[in-house]
Coordinates of C-alpha atoms (C1' of nucleotides) in Angstrom, one line a residue:
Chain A
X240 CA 16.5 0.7 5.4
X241 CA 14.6 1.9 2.3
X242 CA 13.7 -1.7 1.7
X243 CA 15.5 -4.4 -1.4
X244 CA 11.7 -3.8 -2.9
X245 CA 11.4 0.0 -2.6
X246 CA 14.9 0.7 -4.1
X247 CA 13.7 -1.7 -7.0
X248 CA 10.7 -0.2 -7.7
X249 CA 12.2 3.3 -7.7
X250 CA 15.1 2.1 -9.9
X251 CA 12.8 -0.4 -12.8
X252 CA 10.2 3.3 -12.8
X253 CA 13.2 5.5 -13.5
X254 CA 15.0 3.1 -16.0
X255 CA 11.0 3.4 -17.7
X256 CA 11.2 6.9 -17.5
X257 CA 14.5 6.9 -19.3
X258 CA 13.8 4.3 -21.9
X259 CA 10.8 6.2 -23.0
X260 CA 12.9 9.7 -23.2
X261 CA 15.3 7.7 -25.6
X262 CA 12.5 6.4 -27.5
X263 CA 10.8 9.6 -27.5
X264 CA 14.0 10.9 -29.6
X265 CA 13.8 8.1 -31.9
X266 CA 10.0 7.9 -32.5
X267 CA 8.7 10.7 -31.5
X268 CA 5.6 11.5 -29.0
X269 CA 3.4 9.5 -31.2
X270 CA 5.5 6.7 -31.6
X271 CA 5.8 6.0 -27.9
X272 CA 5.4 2.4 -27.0
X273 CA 4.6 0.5 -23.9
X274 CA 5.9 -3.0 -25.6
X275 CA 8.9 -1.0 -27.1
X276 CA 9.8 -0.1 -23.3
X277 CA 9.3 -3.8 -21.7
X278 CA 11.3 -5.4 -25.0
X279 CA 14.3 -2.9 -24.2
X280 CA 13.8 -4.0 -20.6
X281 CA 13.8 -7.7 -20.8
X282 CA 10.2 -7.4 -19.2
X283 CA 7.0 -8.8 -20.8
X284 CA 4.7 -6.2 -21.8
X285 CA 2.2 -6.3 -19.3
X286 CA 5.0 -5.7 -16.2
X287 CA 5.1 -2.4 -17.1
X288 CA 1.8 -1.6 -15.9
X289 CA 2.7 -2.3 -12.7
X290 CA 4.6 1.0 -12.9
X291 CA 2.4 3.3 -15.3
X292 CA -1.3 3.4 -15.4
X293 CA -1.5 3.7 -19.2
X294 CA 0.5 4.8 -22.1
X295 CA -1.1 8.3 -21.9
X296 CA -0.1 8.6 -17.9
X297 CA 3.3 7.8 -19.5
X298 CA 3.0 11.0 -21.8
X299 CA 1.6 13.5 -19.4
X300 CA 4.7 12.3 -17.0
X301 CA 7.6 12.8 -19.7
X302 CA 5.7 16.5 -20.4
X303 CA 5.6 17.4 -16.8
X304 CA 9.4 16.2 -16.1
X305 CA 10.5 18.0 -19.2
X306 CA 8.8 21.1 -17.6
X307 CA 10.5 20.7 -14.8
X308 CA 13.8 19.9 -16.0
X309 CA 14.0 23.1 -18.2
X310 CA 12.1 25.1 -15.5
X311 CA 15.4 24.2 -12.9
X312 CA 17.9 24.8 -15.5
X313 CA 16.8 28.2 -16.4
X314 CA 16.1 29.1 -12.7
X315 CA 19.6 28.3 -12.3
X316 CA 20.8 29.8 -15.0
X317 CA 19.5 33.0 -13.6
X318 CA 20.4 32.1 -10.3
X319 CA 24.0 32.0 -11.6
X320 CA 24.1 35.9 -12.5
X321 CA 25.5 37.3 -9.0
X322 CA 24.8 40.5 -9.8
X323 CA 21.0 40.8 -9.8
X324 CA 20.7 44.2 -11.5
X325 CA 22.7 42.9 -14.3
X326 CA 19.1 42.5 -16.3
X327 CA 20.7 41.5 -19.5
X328 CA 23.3 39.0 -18.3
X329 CA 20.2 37.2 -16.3
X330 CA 18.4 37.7 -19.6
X331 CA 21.3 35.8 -21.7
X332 CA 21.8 33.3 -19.3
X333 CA 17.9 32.4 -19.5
X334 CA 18.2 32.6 -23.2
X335 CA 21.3 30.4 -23.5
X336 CA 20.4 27.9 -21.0
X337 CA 17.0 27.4 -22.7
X338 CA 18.7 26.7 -25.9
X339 CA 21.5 24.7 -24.5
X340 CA 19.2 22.4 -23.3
X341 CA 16.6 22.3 -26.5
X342 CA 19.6 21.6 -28.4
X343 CA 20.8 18.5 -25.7
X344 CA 16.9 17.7 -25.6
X345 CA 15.0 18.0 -29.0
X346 CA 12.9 15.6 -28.7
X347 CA 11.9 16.8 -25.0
X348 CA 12.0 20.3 -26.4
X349 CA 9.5 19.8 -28.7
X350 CA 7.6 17.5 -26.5
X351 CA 6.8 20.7 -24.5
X352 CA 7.0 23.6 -27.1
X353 CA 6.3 21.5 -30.6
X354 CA 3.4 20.7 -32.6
X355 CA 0.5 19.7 -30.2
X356 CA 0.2 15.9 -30.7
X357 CA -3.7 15.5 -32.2
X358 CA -6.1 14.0 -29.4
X359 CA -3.7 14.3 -26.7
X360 CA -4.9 16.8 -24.2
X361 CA -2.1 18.0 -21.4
X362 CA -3.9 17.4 -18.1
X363 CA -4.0 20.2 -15.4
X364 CA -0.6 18.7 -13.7
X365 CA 1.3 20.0 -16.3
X366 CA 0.6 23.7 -15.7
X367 CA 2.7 23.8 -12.5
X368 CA 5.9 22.3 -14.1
X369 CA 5.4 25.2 -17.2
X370 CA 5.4 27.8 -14.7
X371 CA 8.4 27.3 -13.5
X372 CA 9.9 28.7 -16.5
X373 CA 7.7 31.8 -17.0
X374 CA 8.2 32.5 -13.7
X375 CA 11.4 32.9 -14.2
X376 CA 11.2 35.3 -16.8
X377 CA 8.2 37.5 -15.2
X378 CA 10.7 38.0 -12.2
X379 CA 13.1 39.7 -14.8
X380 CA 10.1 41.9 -15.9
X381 CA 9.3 42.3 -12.1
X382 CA 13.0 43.3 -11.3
X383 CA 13.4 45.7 -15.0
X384 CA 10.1 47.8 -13.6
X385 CA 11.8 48.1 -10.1
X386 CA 14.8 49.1 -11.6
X387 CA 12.9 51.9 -13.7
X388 CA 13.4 49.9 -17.0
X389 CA 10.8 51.2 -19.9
X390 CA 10.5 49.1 -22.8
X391 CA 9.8 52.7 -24.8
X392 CA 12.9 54.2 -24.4
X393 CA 15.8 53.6 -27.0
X394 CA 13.4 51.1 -28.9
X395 CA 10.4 52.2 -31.2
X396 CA 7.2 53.2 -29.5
X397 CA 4.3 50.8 -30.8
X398 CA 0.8 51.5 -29.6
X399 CA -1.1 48.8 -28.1
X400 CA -4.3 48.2 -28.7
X401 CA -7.3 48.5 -26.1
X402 CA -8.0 45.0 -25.8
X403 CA -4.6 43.7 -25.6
X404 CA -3.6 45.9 -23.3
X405 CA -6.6 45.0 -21.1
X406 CA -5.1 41.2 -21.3
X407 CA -1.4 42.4 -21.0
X408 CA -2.7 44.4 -17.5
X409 CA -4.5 41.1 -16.2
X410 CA -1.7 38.7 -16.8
X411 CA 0.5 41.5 -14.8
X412 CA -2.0 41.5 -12.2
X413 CA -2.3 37.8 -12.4
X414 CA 1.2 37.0 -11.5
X415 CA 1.2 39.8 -9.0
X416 CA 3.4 42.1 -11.5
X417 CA 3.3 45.8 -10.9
X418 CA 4.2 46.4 -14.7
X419 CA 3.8 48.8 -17.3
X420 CA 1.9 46.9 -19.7
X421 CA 4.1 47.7 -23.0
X422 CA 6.8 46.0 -20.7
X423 CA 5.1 42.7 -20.3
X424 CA 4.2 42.9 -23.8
X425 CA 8.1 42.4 -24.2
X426 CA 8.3 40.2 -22.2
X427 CA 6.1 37.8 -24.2
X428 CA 7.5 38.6 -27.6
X429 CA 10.7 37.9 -26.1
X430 CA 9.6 34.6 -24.6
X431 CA 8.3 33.9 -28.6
X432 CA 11.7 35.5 -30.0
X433 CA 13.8 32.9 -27.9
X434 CA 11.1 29.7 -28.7
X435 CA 11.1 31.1 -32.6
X436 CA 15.0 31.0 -32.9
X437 CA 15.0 27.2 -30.7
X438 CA 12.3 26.1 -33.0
X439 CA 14.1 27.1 -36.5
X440 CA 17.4 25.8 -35.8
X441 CA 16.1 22.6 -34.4
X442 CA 13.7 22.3 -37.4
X443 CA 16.6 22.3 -39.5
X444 CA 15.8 25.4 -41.3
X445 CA 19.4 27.1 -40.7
X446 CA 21.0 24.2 -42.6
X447 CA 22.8 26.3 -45.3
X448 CA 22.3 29.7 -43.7
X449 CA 23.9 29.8 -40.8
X450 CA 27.1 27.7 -39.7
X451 CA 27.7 29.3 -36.0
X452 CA 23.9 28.7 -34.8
X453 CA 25.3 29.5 -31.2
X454 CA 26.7 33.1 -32.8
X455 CA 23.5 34.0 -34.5
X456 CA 21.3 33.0 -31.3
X457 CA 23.7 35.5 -29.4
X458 CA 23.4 38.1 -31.4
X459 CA 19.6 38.1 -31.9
X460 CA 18.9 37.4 -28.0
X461 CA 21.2 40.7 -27.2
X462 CA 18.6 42.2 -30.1
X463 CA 15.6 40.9 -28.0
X464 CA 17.4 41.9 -24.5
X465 CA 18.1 45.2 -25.8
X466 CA 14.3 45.2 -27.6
X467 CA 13.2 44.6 -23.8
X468 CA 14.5 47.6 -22.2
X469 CA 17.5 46.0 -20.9
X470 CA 20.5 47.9 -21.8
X471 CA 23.4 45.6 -23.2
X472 CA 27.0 45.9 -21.3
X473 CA 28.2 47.3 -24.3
X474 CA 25.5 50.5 -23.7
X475 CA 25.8 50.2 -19.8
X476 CA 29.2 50.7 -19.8
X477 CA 29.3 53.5 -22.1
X478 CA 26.6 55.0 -19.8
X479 CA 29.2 54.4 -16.9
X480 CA 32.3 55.7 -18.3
Chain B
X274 CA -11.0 16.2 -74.2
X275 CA -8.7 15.4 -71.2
X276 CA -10.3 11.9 -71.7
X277 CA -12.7 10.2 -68.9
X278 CA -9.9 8.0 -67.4
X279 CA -7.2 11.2 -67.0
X280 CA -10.0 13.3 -65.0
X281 CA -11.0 10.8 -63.2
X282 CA -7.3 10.1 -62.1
X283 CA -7.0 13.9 -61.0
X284 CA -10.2 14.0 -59.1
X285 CA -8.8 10.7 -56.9
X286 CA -5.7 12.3 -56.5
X287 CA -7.2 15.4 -55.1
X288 CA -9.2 13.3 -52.6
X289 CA -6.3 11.3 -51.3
X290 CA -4.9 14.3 -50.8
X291 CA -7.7 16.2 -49.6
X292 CA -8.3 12.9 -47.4
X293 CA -4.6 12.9 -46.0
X294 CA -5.1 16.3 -45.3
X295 CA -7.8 15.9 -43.0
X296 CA -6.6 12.8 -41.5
X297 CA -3.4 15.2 -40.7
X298 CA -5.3 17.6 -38.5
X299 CA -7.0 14.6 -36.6
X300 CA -4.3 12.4 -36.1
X301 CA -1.2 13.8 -36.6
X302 CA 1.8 13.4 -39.1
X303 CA 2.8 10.4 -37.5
X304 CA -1.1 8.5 -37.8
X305 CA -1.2 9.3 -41.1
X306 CA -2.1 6.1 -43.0
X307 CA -2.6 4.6 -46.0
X308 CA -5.2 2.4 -45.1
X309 CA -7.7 5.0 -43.5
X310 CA -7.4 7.5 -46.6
X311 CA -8.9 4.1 -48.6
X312 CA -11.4 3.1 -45.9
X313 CA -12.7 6.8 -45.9
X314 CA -12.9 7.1 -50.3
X315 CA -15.0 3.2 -49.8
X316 CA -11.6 2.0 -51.5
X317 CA -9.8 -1.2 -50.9
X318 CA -6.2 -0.1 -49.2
X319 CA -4.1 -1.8 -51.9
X320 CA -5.9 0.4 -54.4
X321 CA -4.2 4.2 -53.0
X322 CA -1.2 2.2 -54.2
X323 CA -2.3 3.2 -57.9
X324 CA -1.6 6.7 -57.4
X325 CA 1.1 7.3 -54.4
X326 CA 4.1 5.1 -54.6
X327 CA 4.1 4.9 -50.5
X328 CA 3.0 6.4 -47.4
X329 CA 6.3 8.5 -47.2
X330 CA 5.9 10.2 -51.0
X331 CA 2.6 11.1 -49.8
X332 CA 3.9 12.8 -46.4
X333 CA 6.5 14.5 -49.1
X334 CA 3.6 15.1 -50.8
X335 CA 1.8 17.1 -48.3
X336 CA 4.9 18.9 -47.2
X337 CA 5.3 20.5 -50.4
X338 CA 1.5 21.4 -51.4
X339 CA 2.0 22.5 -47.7
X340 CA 4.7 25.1 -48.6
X341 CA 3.2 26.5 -51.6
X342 CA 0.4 27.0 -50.0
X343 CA 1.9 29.0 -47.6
X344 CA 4.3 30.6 -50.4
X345 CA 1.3 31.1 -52.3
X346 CA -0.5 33.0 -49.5
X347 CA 2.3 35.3 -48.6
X348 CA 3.1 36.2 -52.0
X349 CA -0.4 36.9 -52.8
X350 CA -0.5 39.4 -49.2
X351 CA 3.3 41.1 -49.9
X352 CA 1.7 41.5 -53.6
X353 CA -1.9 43.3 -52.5
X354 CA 0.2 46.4 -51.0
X355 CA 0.0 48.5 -53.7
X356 CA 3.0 51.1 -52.5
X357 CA 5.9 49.2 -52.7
X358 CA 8.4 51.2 -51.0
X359 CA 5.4 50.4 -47.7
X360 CA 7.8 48.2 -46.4
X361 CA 6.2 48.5 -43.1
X362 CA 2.5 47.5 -44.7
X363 CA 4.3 45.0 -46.7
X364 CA 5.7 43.0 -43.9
X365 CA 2.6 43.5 -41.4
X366 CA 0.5 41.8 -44.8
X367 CA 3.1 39.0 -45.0
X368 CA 3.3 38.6 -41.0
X369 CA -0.8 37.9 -40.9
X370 CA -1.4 36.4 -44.4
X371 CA 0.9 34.1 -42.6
X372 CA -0.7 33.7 -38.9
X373 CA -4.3 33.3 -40.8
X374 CA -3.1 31.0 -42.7
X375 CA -1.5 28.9 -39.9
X376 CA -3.9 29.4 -38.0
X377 CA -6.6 27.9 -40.4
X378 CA -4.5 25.1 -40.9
X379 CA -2.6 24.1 -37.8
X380 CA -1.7 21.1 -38.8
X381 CA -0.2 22.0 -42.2
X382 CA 2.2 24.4 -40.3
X383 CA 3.1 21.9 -37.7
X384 CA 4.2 19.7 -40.8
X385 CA 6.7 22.3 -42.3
X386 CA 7.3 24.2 -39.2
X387 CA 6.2 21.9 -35.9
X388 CA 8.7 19.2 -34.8
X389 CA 10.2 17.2 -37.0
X390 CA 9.0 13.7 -37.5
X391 CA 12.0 11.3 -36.5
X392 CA 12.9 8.9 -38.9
X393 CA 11.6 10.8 -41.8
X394 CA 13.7 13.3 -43.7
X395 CA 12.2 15.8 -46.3
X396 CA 14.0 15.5 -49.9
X397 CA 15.6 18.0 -51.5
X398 CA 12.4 18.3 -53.6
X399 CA 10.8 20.3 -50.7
X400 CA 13.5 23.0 -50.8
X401 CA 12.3 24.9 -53.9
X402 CA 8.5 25.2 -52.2
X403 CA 9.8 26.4 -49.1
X404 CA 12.1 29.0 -51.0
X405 CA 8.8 30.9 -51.3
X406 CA 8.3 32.1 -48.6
X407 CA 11.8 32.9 -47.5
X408 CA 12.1 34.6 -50.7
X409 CA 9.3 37.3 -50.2
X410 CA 11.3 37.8 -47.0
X411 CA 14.5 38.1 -48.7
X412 CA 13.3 40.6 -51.2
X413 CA 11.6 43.2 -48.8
X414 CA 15.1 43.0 -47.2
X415 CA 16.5 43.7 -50.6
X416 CA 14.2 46.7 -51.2
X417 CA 14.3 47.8 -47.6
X418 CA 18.3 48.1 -48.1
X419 CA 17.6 50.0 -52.1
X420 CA 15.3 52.7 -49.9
X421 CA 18.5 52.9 -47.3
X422 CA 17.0 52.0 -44.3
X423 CA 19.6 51.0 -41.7
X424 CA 18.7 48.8 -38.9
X425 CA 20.2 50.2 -36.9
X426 CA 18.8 53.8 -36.6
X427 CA 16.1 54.0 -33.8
X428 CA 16.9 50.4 -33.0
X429 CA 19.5 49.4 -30.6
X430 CA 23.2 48.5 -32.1
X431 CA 24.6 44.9 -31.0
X432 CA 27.7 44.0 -32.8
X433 CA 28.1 41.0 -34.3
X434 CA 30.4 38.6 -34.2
X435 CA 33.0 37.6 -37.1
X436 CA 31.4 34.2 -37.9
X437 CA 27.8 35.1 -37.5
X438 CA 28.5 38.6 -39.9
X439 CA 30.5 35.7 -42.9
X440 CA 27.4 33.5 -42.2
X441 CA 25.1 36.7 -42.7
X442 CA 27.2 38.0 -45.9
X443 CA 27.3 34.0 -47.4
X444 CA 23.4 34.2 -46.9
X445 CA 22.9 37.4 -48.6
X446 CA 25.5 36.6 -51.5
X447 CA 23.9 32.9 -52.6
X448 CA 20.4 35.0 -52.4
X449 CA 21.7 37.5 -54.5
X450 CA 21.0 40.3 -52.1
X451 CA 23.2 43.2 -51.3
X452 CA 22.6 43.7 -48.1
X453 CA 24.3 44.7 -44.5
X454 CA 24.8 41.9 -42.7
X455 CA 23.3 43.1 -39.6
X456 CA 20.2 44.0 -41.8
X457 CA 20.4 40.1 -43.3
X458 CA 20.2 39.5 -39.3
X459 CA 17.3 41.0 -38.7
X460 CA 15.1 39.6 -41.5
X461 CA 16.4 36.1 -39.5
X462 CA 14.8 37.3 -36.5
X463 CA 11.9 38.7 -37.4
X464 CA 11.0 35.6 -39.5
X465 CA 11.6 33.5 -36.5
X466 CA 9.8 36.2 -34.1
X467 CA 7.0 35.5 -37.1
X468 CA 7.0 31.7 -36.2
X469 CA 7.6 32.0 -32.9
X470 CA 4.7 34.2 -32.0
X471 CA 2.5 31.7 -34.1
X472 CA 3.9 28.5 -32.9
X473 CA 3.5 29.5 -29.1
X474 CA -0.3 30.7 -30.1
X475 CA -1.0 27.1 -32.1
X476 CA 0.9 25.3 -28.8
X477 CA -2.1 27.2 -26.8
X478 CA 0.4 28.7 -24.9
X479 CA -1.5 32.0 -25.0
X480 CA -4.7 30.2 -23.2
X481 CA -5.9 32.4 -19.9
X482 CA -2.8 34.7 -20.7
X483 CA -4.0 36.5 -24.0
X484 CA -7.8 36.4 -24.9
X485 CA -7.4 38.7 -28.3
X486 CA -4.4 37.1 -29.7
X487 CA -4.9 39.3 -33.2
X488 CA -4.0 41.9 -31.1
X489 CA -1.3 40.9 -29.4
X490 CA 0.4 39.1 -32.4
X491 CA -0.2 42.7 -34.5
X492 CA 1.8 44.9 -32.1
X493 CA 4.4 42.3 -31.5
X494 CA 4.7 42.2 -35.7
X495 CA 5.2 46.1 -35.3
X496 CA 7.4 46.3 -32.7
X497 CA 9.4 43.4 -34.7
X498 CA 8.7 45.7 -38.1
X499 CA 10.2 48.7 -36.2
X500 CA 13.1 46.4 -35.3
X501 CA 13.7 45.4 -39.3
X502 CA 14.4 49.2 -39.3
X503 CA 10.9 49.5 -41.5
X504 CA 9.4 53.0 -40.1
X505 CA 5.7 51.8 -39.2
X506 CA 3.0 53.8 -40.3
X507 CA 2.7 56.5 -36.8
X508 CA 6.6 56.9 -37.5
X509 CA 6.4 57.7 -41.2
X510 CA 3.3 59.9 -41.2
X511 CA 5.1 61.8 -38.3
X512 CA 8.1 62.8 -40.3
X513 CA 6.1 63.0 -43.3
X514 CA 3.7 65.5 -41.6
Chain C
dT21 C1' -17.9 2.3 -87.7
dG22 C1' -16.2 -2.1 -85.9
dT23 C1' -13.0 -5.2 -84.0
dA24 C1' -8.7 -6.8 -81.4
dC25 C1' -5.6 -5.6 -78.2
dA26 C1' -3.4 -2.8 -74.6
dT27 C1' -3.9 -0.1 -70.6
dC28 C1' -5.0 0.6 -66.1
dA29 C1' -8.3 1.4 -61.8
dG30 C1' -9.9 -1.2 -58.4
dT31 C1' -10.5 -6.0 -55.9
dG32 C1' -9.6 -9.3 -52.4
dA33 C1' -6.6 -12.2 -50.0
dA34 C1' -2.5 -12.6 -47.9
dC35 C1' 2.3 -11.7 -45.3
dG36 C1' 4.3 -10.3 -41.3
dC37 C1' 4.3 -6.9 -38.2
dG38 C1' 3.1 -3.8 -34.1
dC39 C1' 0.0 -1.9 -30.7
dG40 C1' -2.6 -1.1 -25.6
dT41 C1' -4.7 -3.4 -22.2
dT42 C1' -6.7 -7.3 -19.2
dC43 C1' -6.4 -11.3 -16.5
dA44 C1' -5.4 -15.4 -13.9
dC45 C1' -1.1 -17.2 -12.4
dT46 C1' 3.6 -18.1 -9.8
dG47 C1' 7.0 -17.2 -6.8
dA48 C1' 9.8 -14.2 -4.2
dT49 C1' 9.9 -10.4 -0.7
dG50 C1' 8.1 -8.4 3.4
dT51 C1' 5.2 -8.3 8.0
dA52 C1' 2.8 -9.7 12.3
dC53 C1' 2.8 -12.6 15.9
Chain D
dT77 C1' 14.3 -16.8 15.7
dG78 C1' 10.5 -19.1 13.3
dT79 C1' 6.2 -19.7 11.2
dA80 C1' 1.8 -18.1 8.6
dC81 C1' 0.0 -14.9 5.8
dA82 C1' -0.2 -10.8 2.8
dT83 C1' 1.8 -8.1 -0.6
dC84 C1' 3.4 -7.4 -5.0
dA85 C1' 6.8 -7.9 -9.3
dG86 C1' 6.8 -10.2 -13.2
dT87 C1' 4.7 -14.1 -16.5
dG88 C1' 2.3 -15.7 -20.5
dA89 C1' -1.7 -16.0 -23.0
dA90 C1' -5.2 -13.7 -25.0
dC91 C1' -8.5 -10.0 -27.1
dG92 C1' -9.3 -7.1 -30.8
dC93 C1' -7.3 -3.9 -33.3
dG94 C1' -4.4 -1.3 -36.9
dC95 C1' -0.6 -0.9 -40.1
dG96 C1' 2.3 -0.9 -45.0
dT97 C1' 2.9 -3.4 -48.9
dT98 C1' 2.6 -7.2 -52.6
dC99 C1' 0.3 -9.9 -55.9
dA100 C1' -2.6 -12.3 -59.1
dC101 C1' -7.1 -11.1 -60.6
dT102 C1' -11.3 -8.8 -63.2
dG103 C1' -13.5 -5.8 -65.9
dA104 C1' -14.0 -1.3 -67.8
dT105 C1' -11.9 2.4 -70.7
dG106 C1' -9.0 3.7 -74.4
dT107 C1' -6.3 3.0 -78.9
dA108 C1' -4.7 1.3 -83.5
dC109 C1' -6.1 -0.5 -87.5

DNA sequence: TGTACATCAGTGAACGCGCGTTCACTGATGTAC
DNA sequence: TGTACATCAGTGAACGCGCGTTCACTGATGTAC
């Protein structure tokens, strides 16, 4: 029967969770407060820690959630692309649910992708919940090299040097990728191309510049999709008809 | 003879600041305090009050010394190529004089680039400082469009959309440039491909994935040179020779 | 060159505030018989 | 179904700490005559 105490607990630890995500957007990471949460609750301080072991446990938890929470929507967002060879729809959808949520989420956004927070050290847990979104975007890679994508063709041919292409090989491997690795180096710089244009426009620095934010972070994804191999529709269909 | 008192003043000036600096790195925009620059110049706390007005002029403070510095260190790289029409070694020297420096000081990128502070928002005396940089960026655009390079030769053609291209011809007109839009576009994205690349390296988001992050971070400034349309030097010396 | 006054760097105490965390406690909810 | 005991959510006081900012003050440096 899920007992009157159970459902309690589970309800006071979620009503923490989101008091500290709404204080997280008005403070910040650093100015996360135990006392702030139990004041907004009605509690005194020290209930609190009958939920969460310490104001860092807190921390680690709202980075691991906000992992996770970006992880399902862009697995979903891929998942929402029926047609699986369709390489750059997938990679739009990733692209555009990632920002859609940064945007809905800054301060979880840059709780996860923002300036490291000085003598706070993400624990081991974390590493799970931030794969869930690479992995989404190595099994893009994965499916472009199946689908005889090269990264070379149509785009400019950049050496790469010996040592990075040593590390580019072992991530592949790593993540049991069978891909070329000039194509995974793409795949990184368009994992940075997508957190660069999130962290400029949520940093403000498009004020003035550019007044259809959503526009210009279509356009330069298709850029990056098409910088990846991944042939736009505009260039598929052409190739079809 | 710049009297005793006046050089005195700008020596304790430079040592709060020098002070905050370092209190930055360890503790974060959000720890920085008044009282610990005193404790650590042996000064009573009441006494920084002679020379900054309050804790958030001196944040201001270190935002724009944080800018110029950074203006001041690309300008200096985009200035040491000697062939100007190099536009490729021009932005390659601008992309790492701006990684090194970033990477030497973390914390002062994560001020002017990282996630906003909540609650505090930079004066319009910052914008000047971070013109800088921008505008080194805006003028290799400017000379990259006098030599009539075209972005979109060699690199793949994505249309733009109709308020994204009046954003793109606004920004180019208030910067006095004369410039295709879709050109203006790509300076965007390879200044945020610039920050993007460096914020995920500072976030340690490279750890176990990338162990020579020079490397990596020069070909993915080529590959994003080659996007700007700016023929890098294998390219050049091939239709030169 | 010497004196009288103004400037100003730095002191020390205080105001009112917030923080994380511990601990002994009360009283309600759950469990075993 | 009823009683005895165990569990556990929440209390309230306390520890020791840090913060930004103001204010009346002392004493050294600078300036005008």
């Amino acid at each position: 029967m899920a007992g009157v105490r159970e459902r309690a607990r589970i309800e006071t630890m979620a009503e923490i969770r989101r008091l500290a995500r709404q204080q997280l957007a008005e403070v910040g990471a650093a100015g996360l407060s135990v006392r702030a949460i139990a004041r907004d609750m009605g509690m005194v301080s020290s209930a609190v820690y009958r939920y969460v072991p310490s104001r860092d446990d807190l921390l680690t938890m709202l980075i691991i959630e906000s992992y996770e929470a970006l992880g399902s929507v862009v697995e979903t967002a891929d998942a929402s692309v029926a047609r699986r060879d369709d390489l750059f729809g997938r990679w739009m959808a990733i692209a555009h649910g990632t920002r859609d949520w940064a945007v809905a989420h800054p301060a979880d956004f840059g709780l996860i992708y923002g300036t490291p927070v000085p003598g706070y050290a993400a624990p081991p847990d974390t590493i799970p919940a931030a794969l869930r979104f690479t992995t989404v975007l190595t099994n893009l890679l994965i499916d472009a090299e199946a689908l005889g994508v090269r990264p070379v063709e149509g785009t400019p041919a950049v050496p790469l040097r010996r040592a990075v292409r040593d590390d580019l090989v072992g991530l592949a491997e790593r993540a049991g990728m069978d891909v070329d690795p000039r194509l995974a180096a793409r795949g990184l710089m368009a994992w940075s191309q997508l957190m660069g244009a999130i962290t400029i426009e949520l940093g403000g620095h498009l004020h003035n510049v550019i007044d259809d934010p959503v526009g210009y972070f279509d356009h330069a994804m298709a850029v990056t999709g098409a910088l990846l191999g991944v042939p736009g529709q505009r260039e598929r269909r052409r190739s079809r008809g």
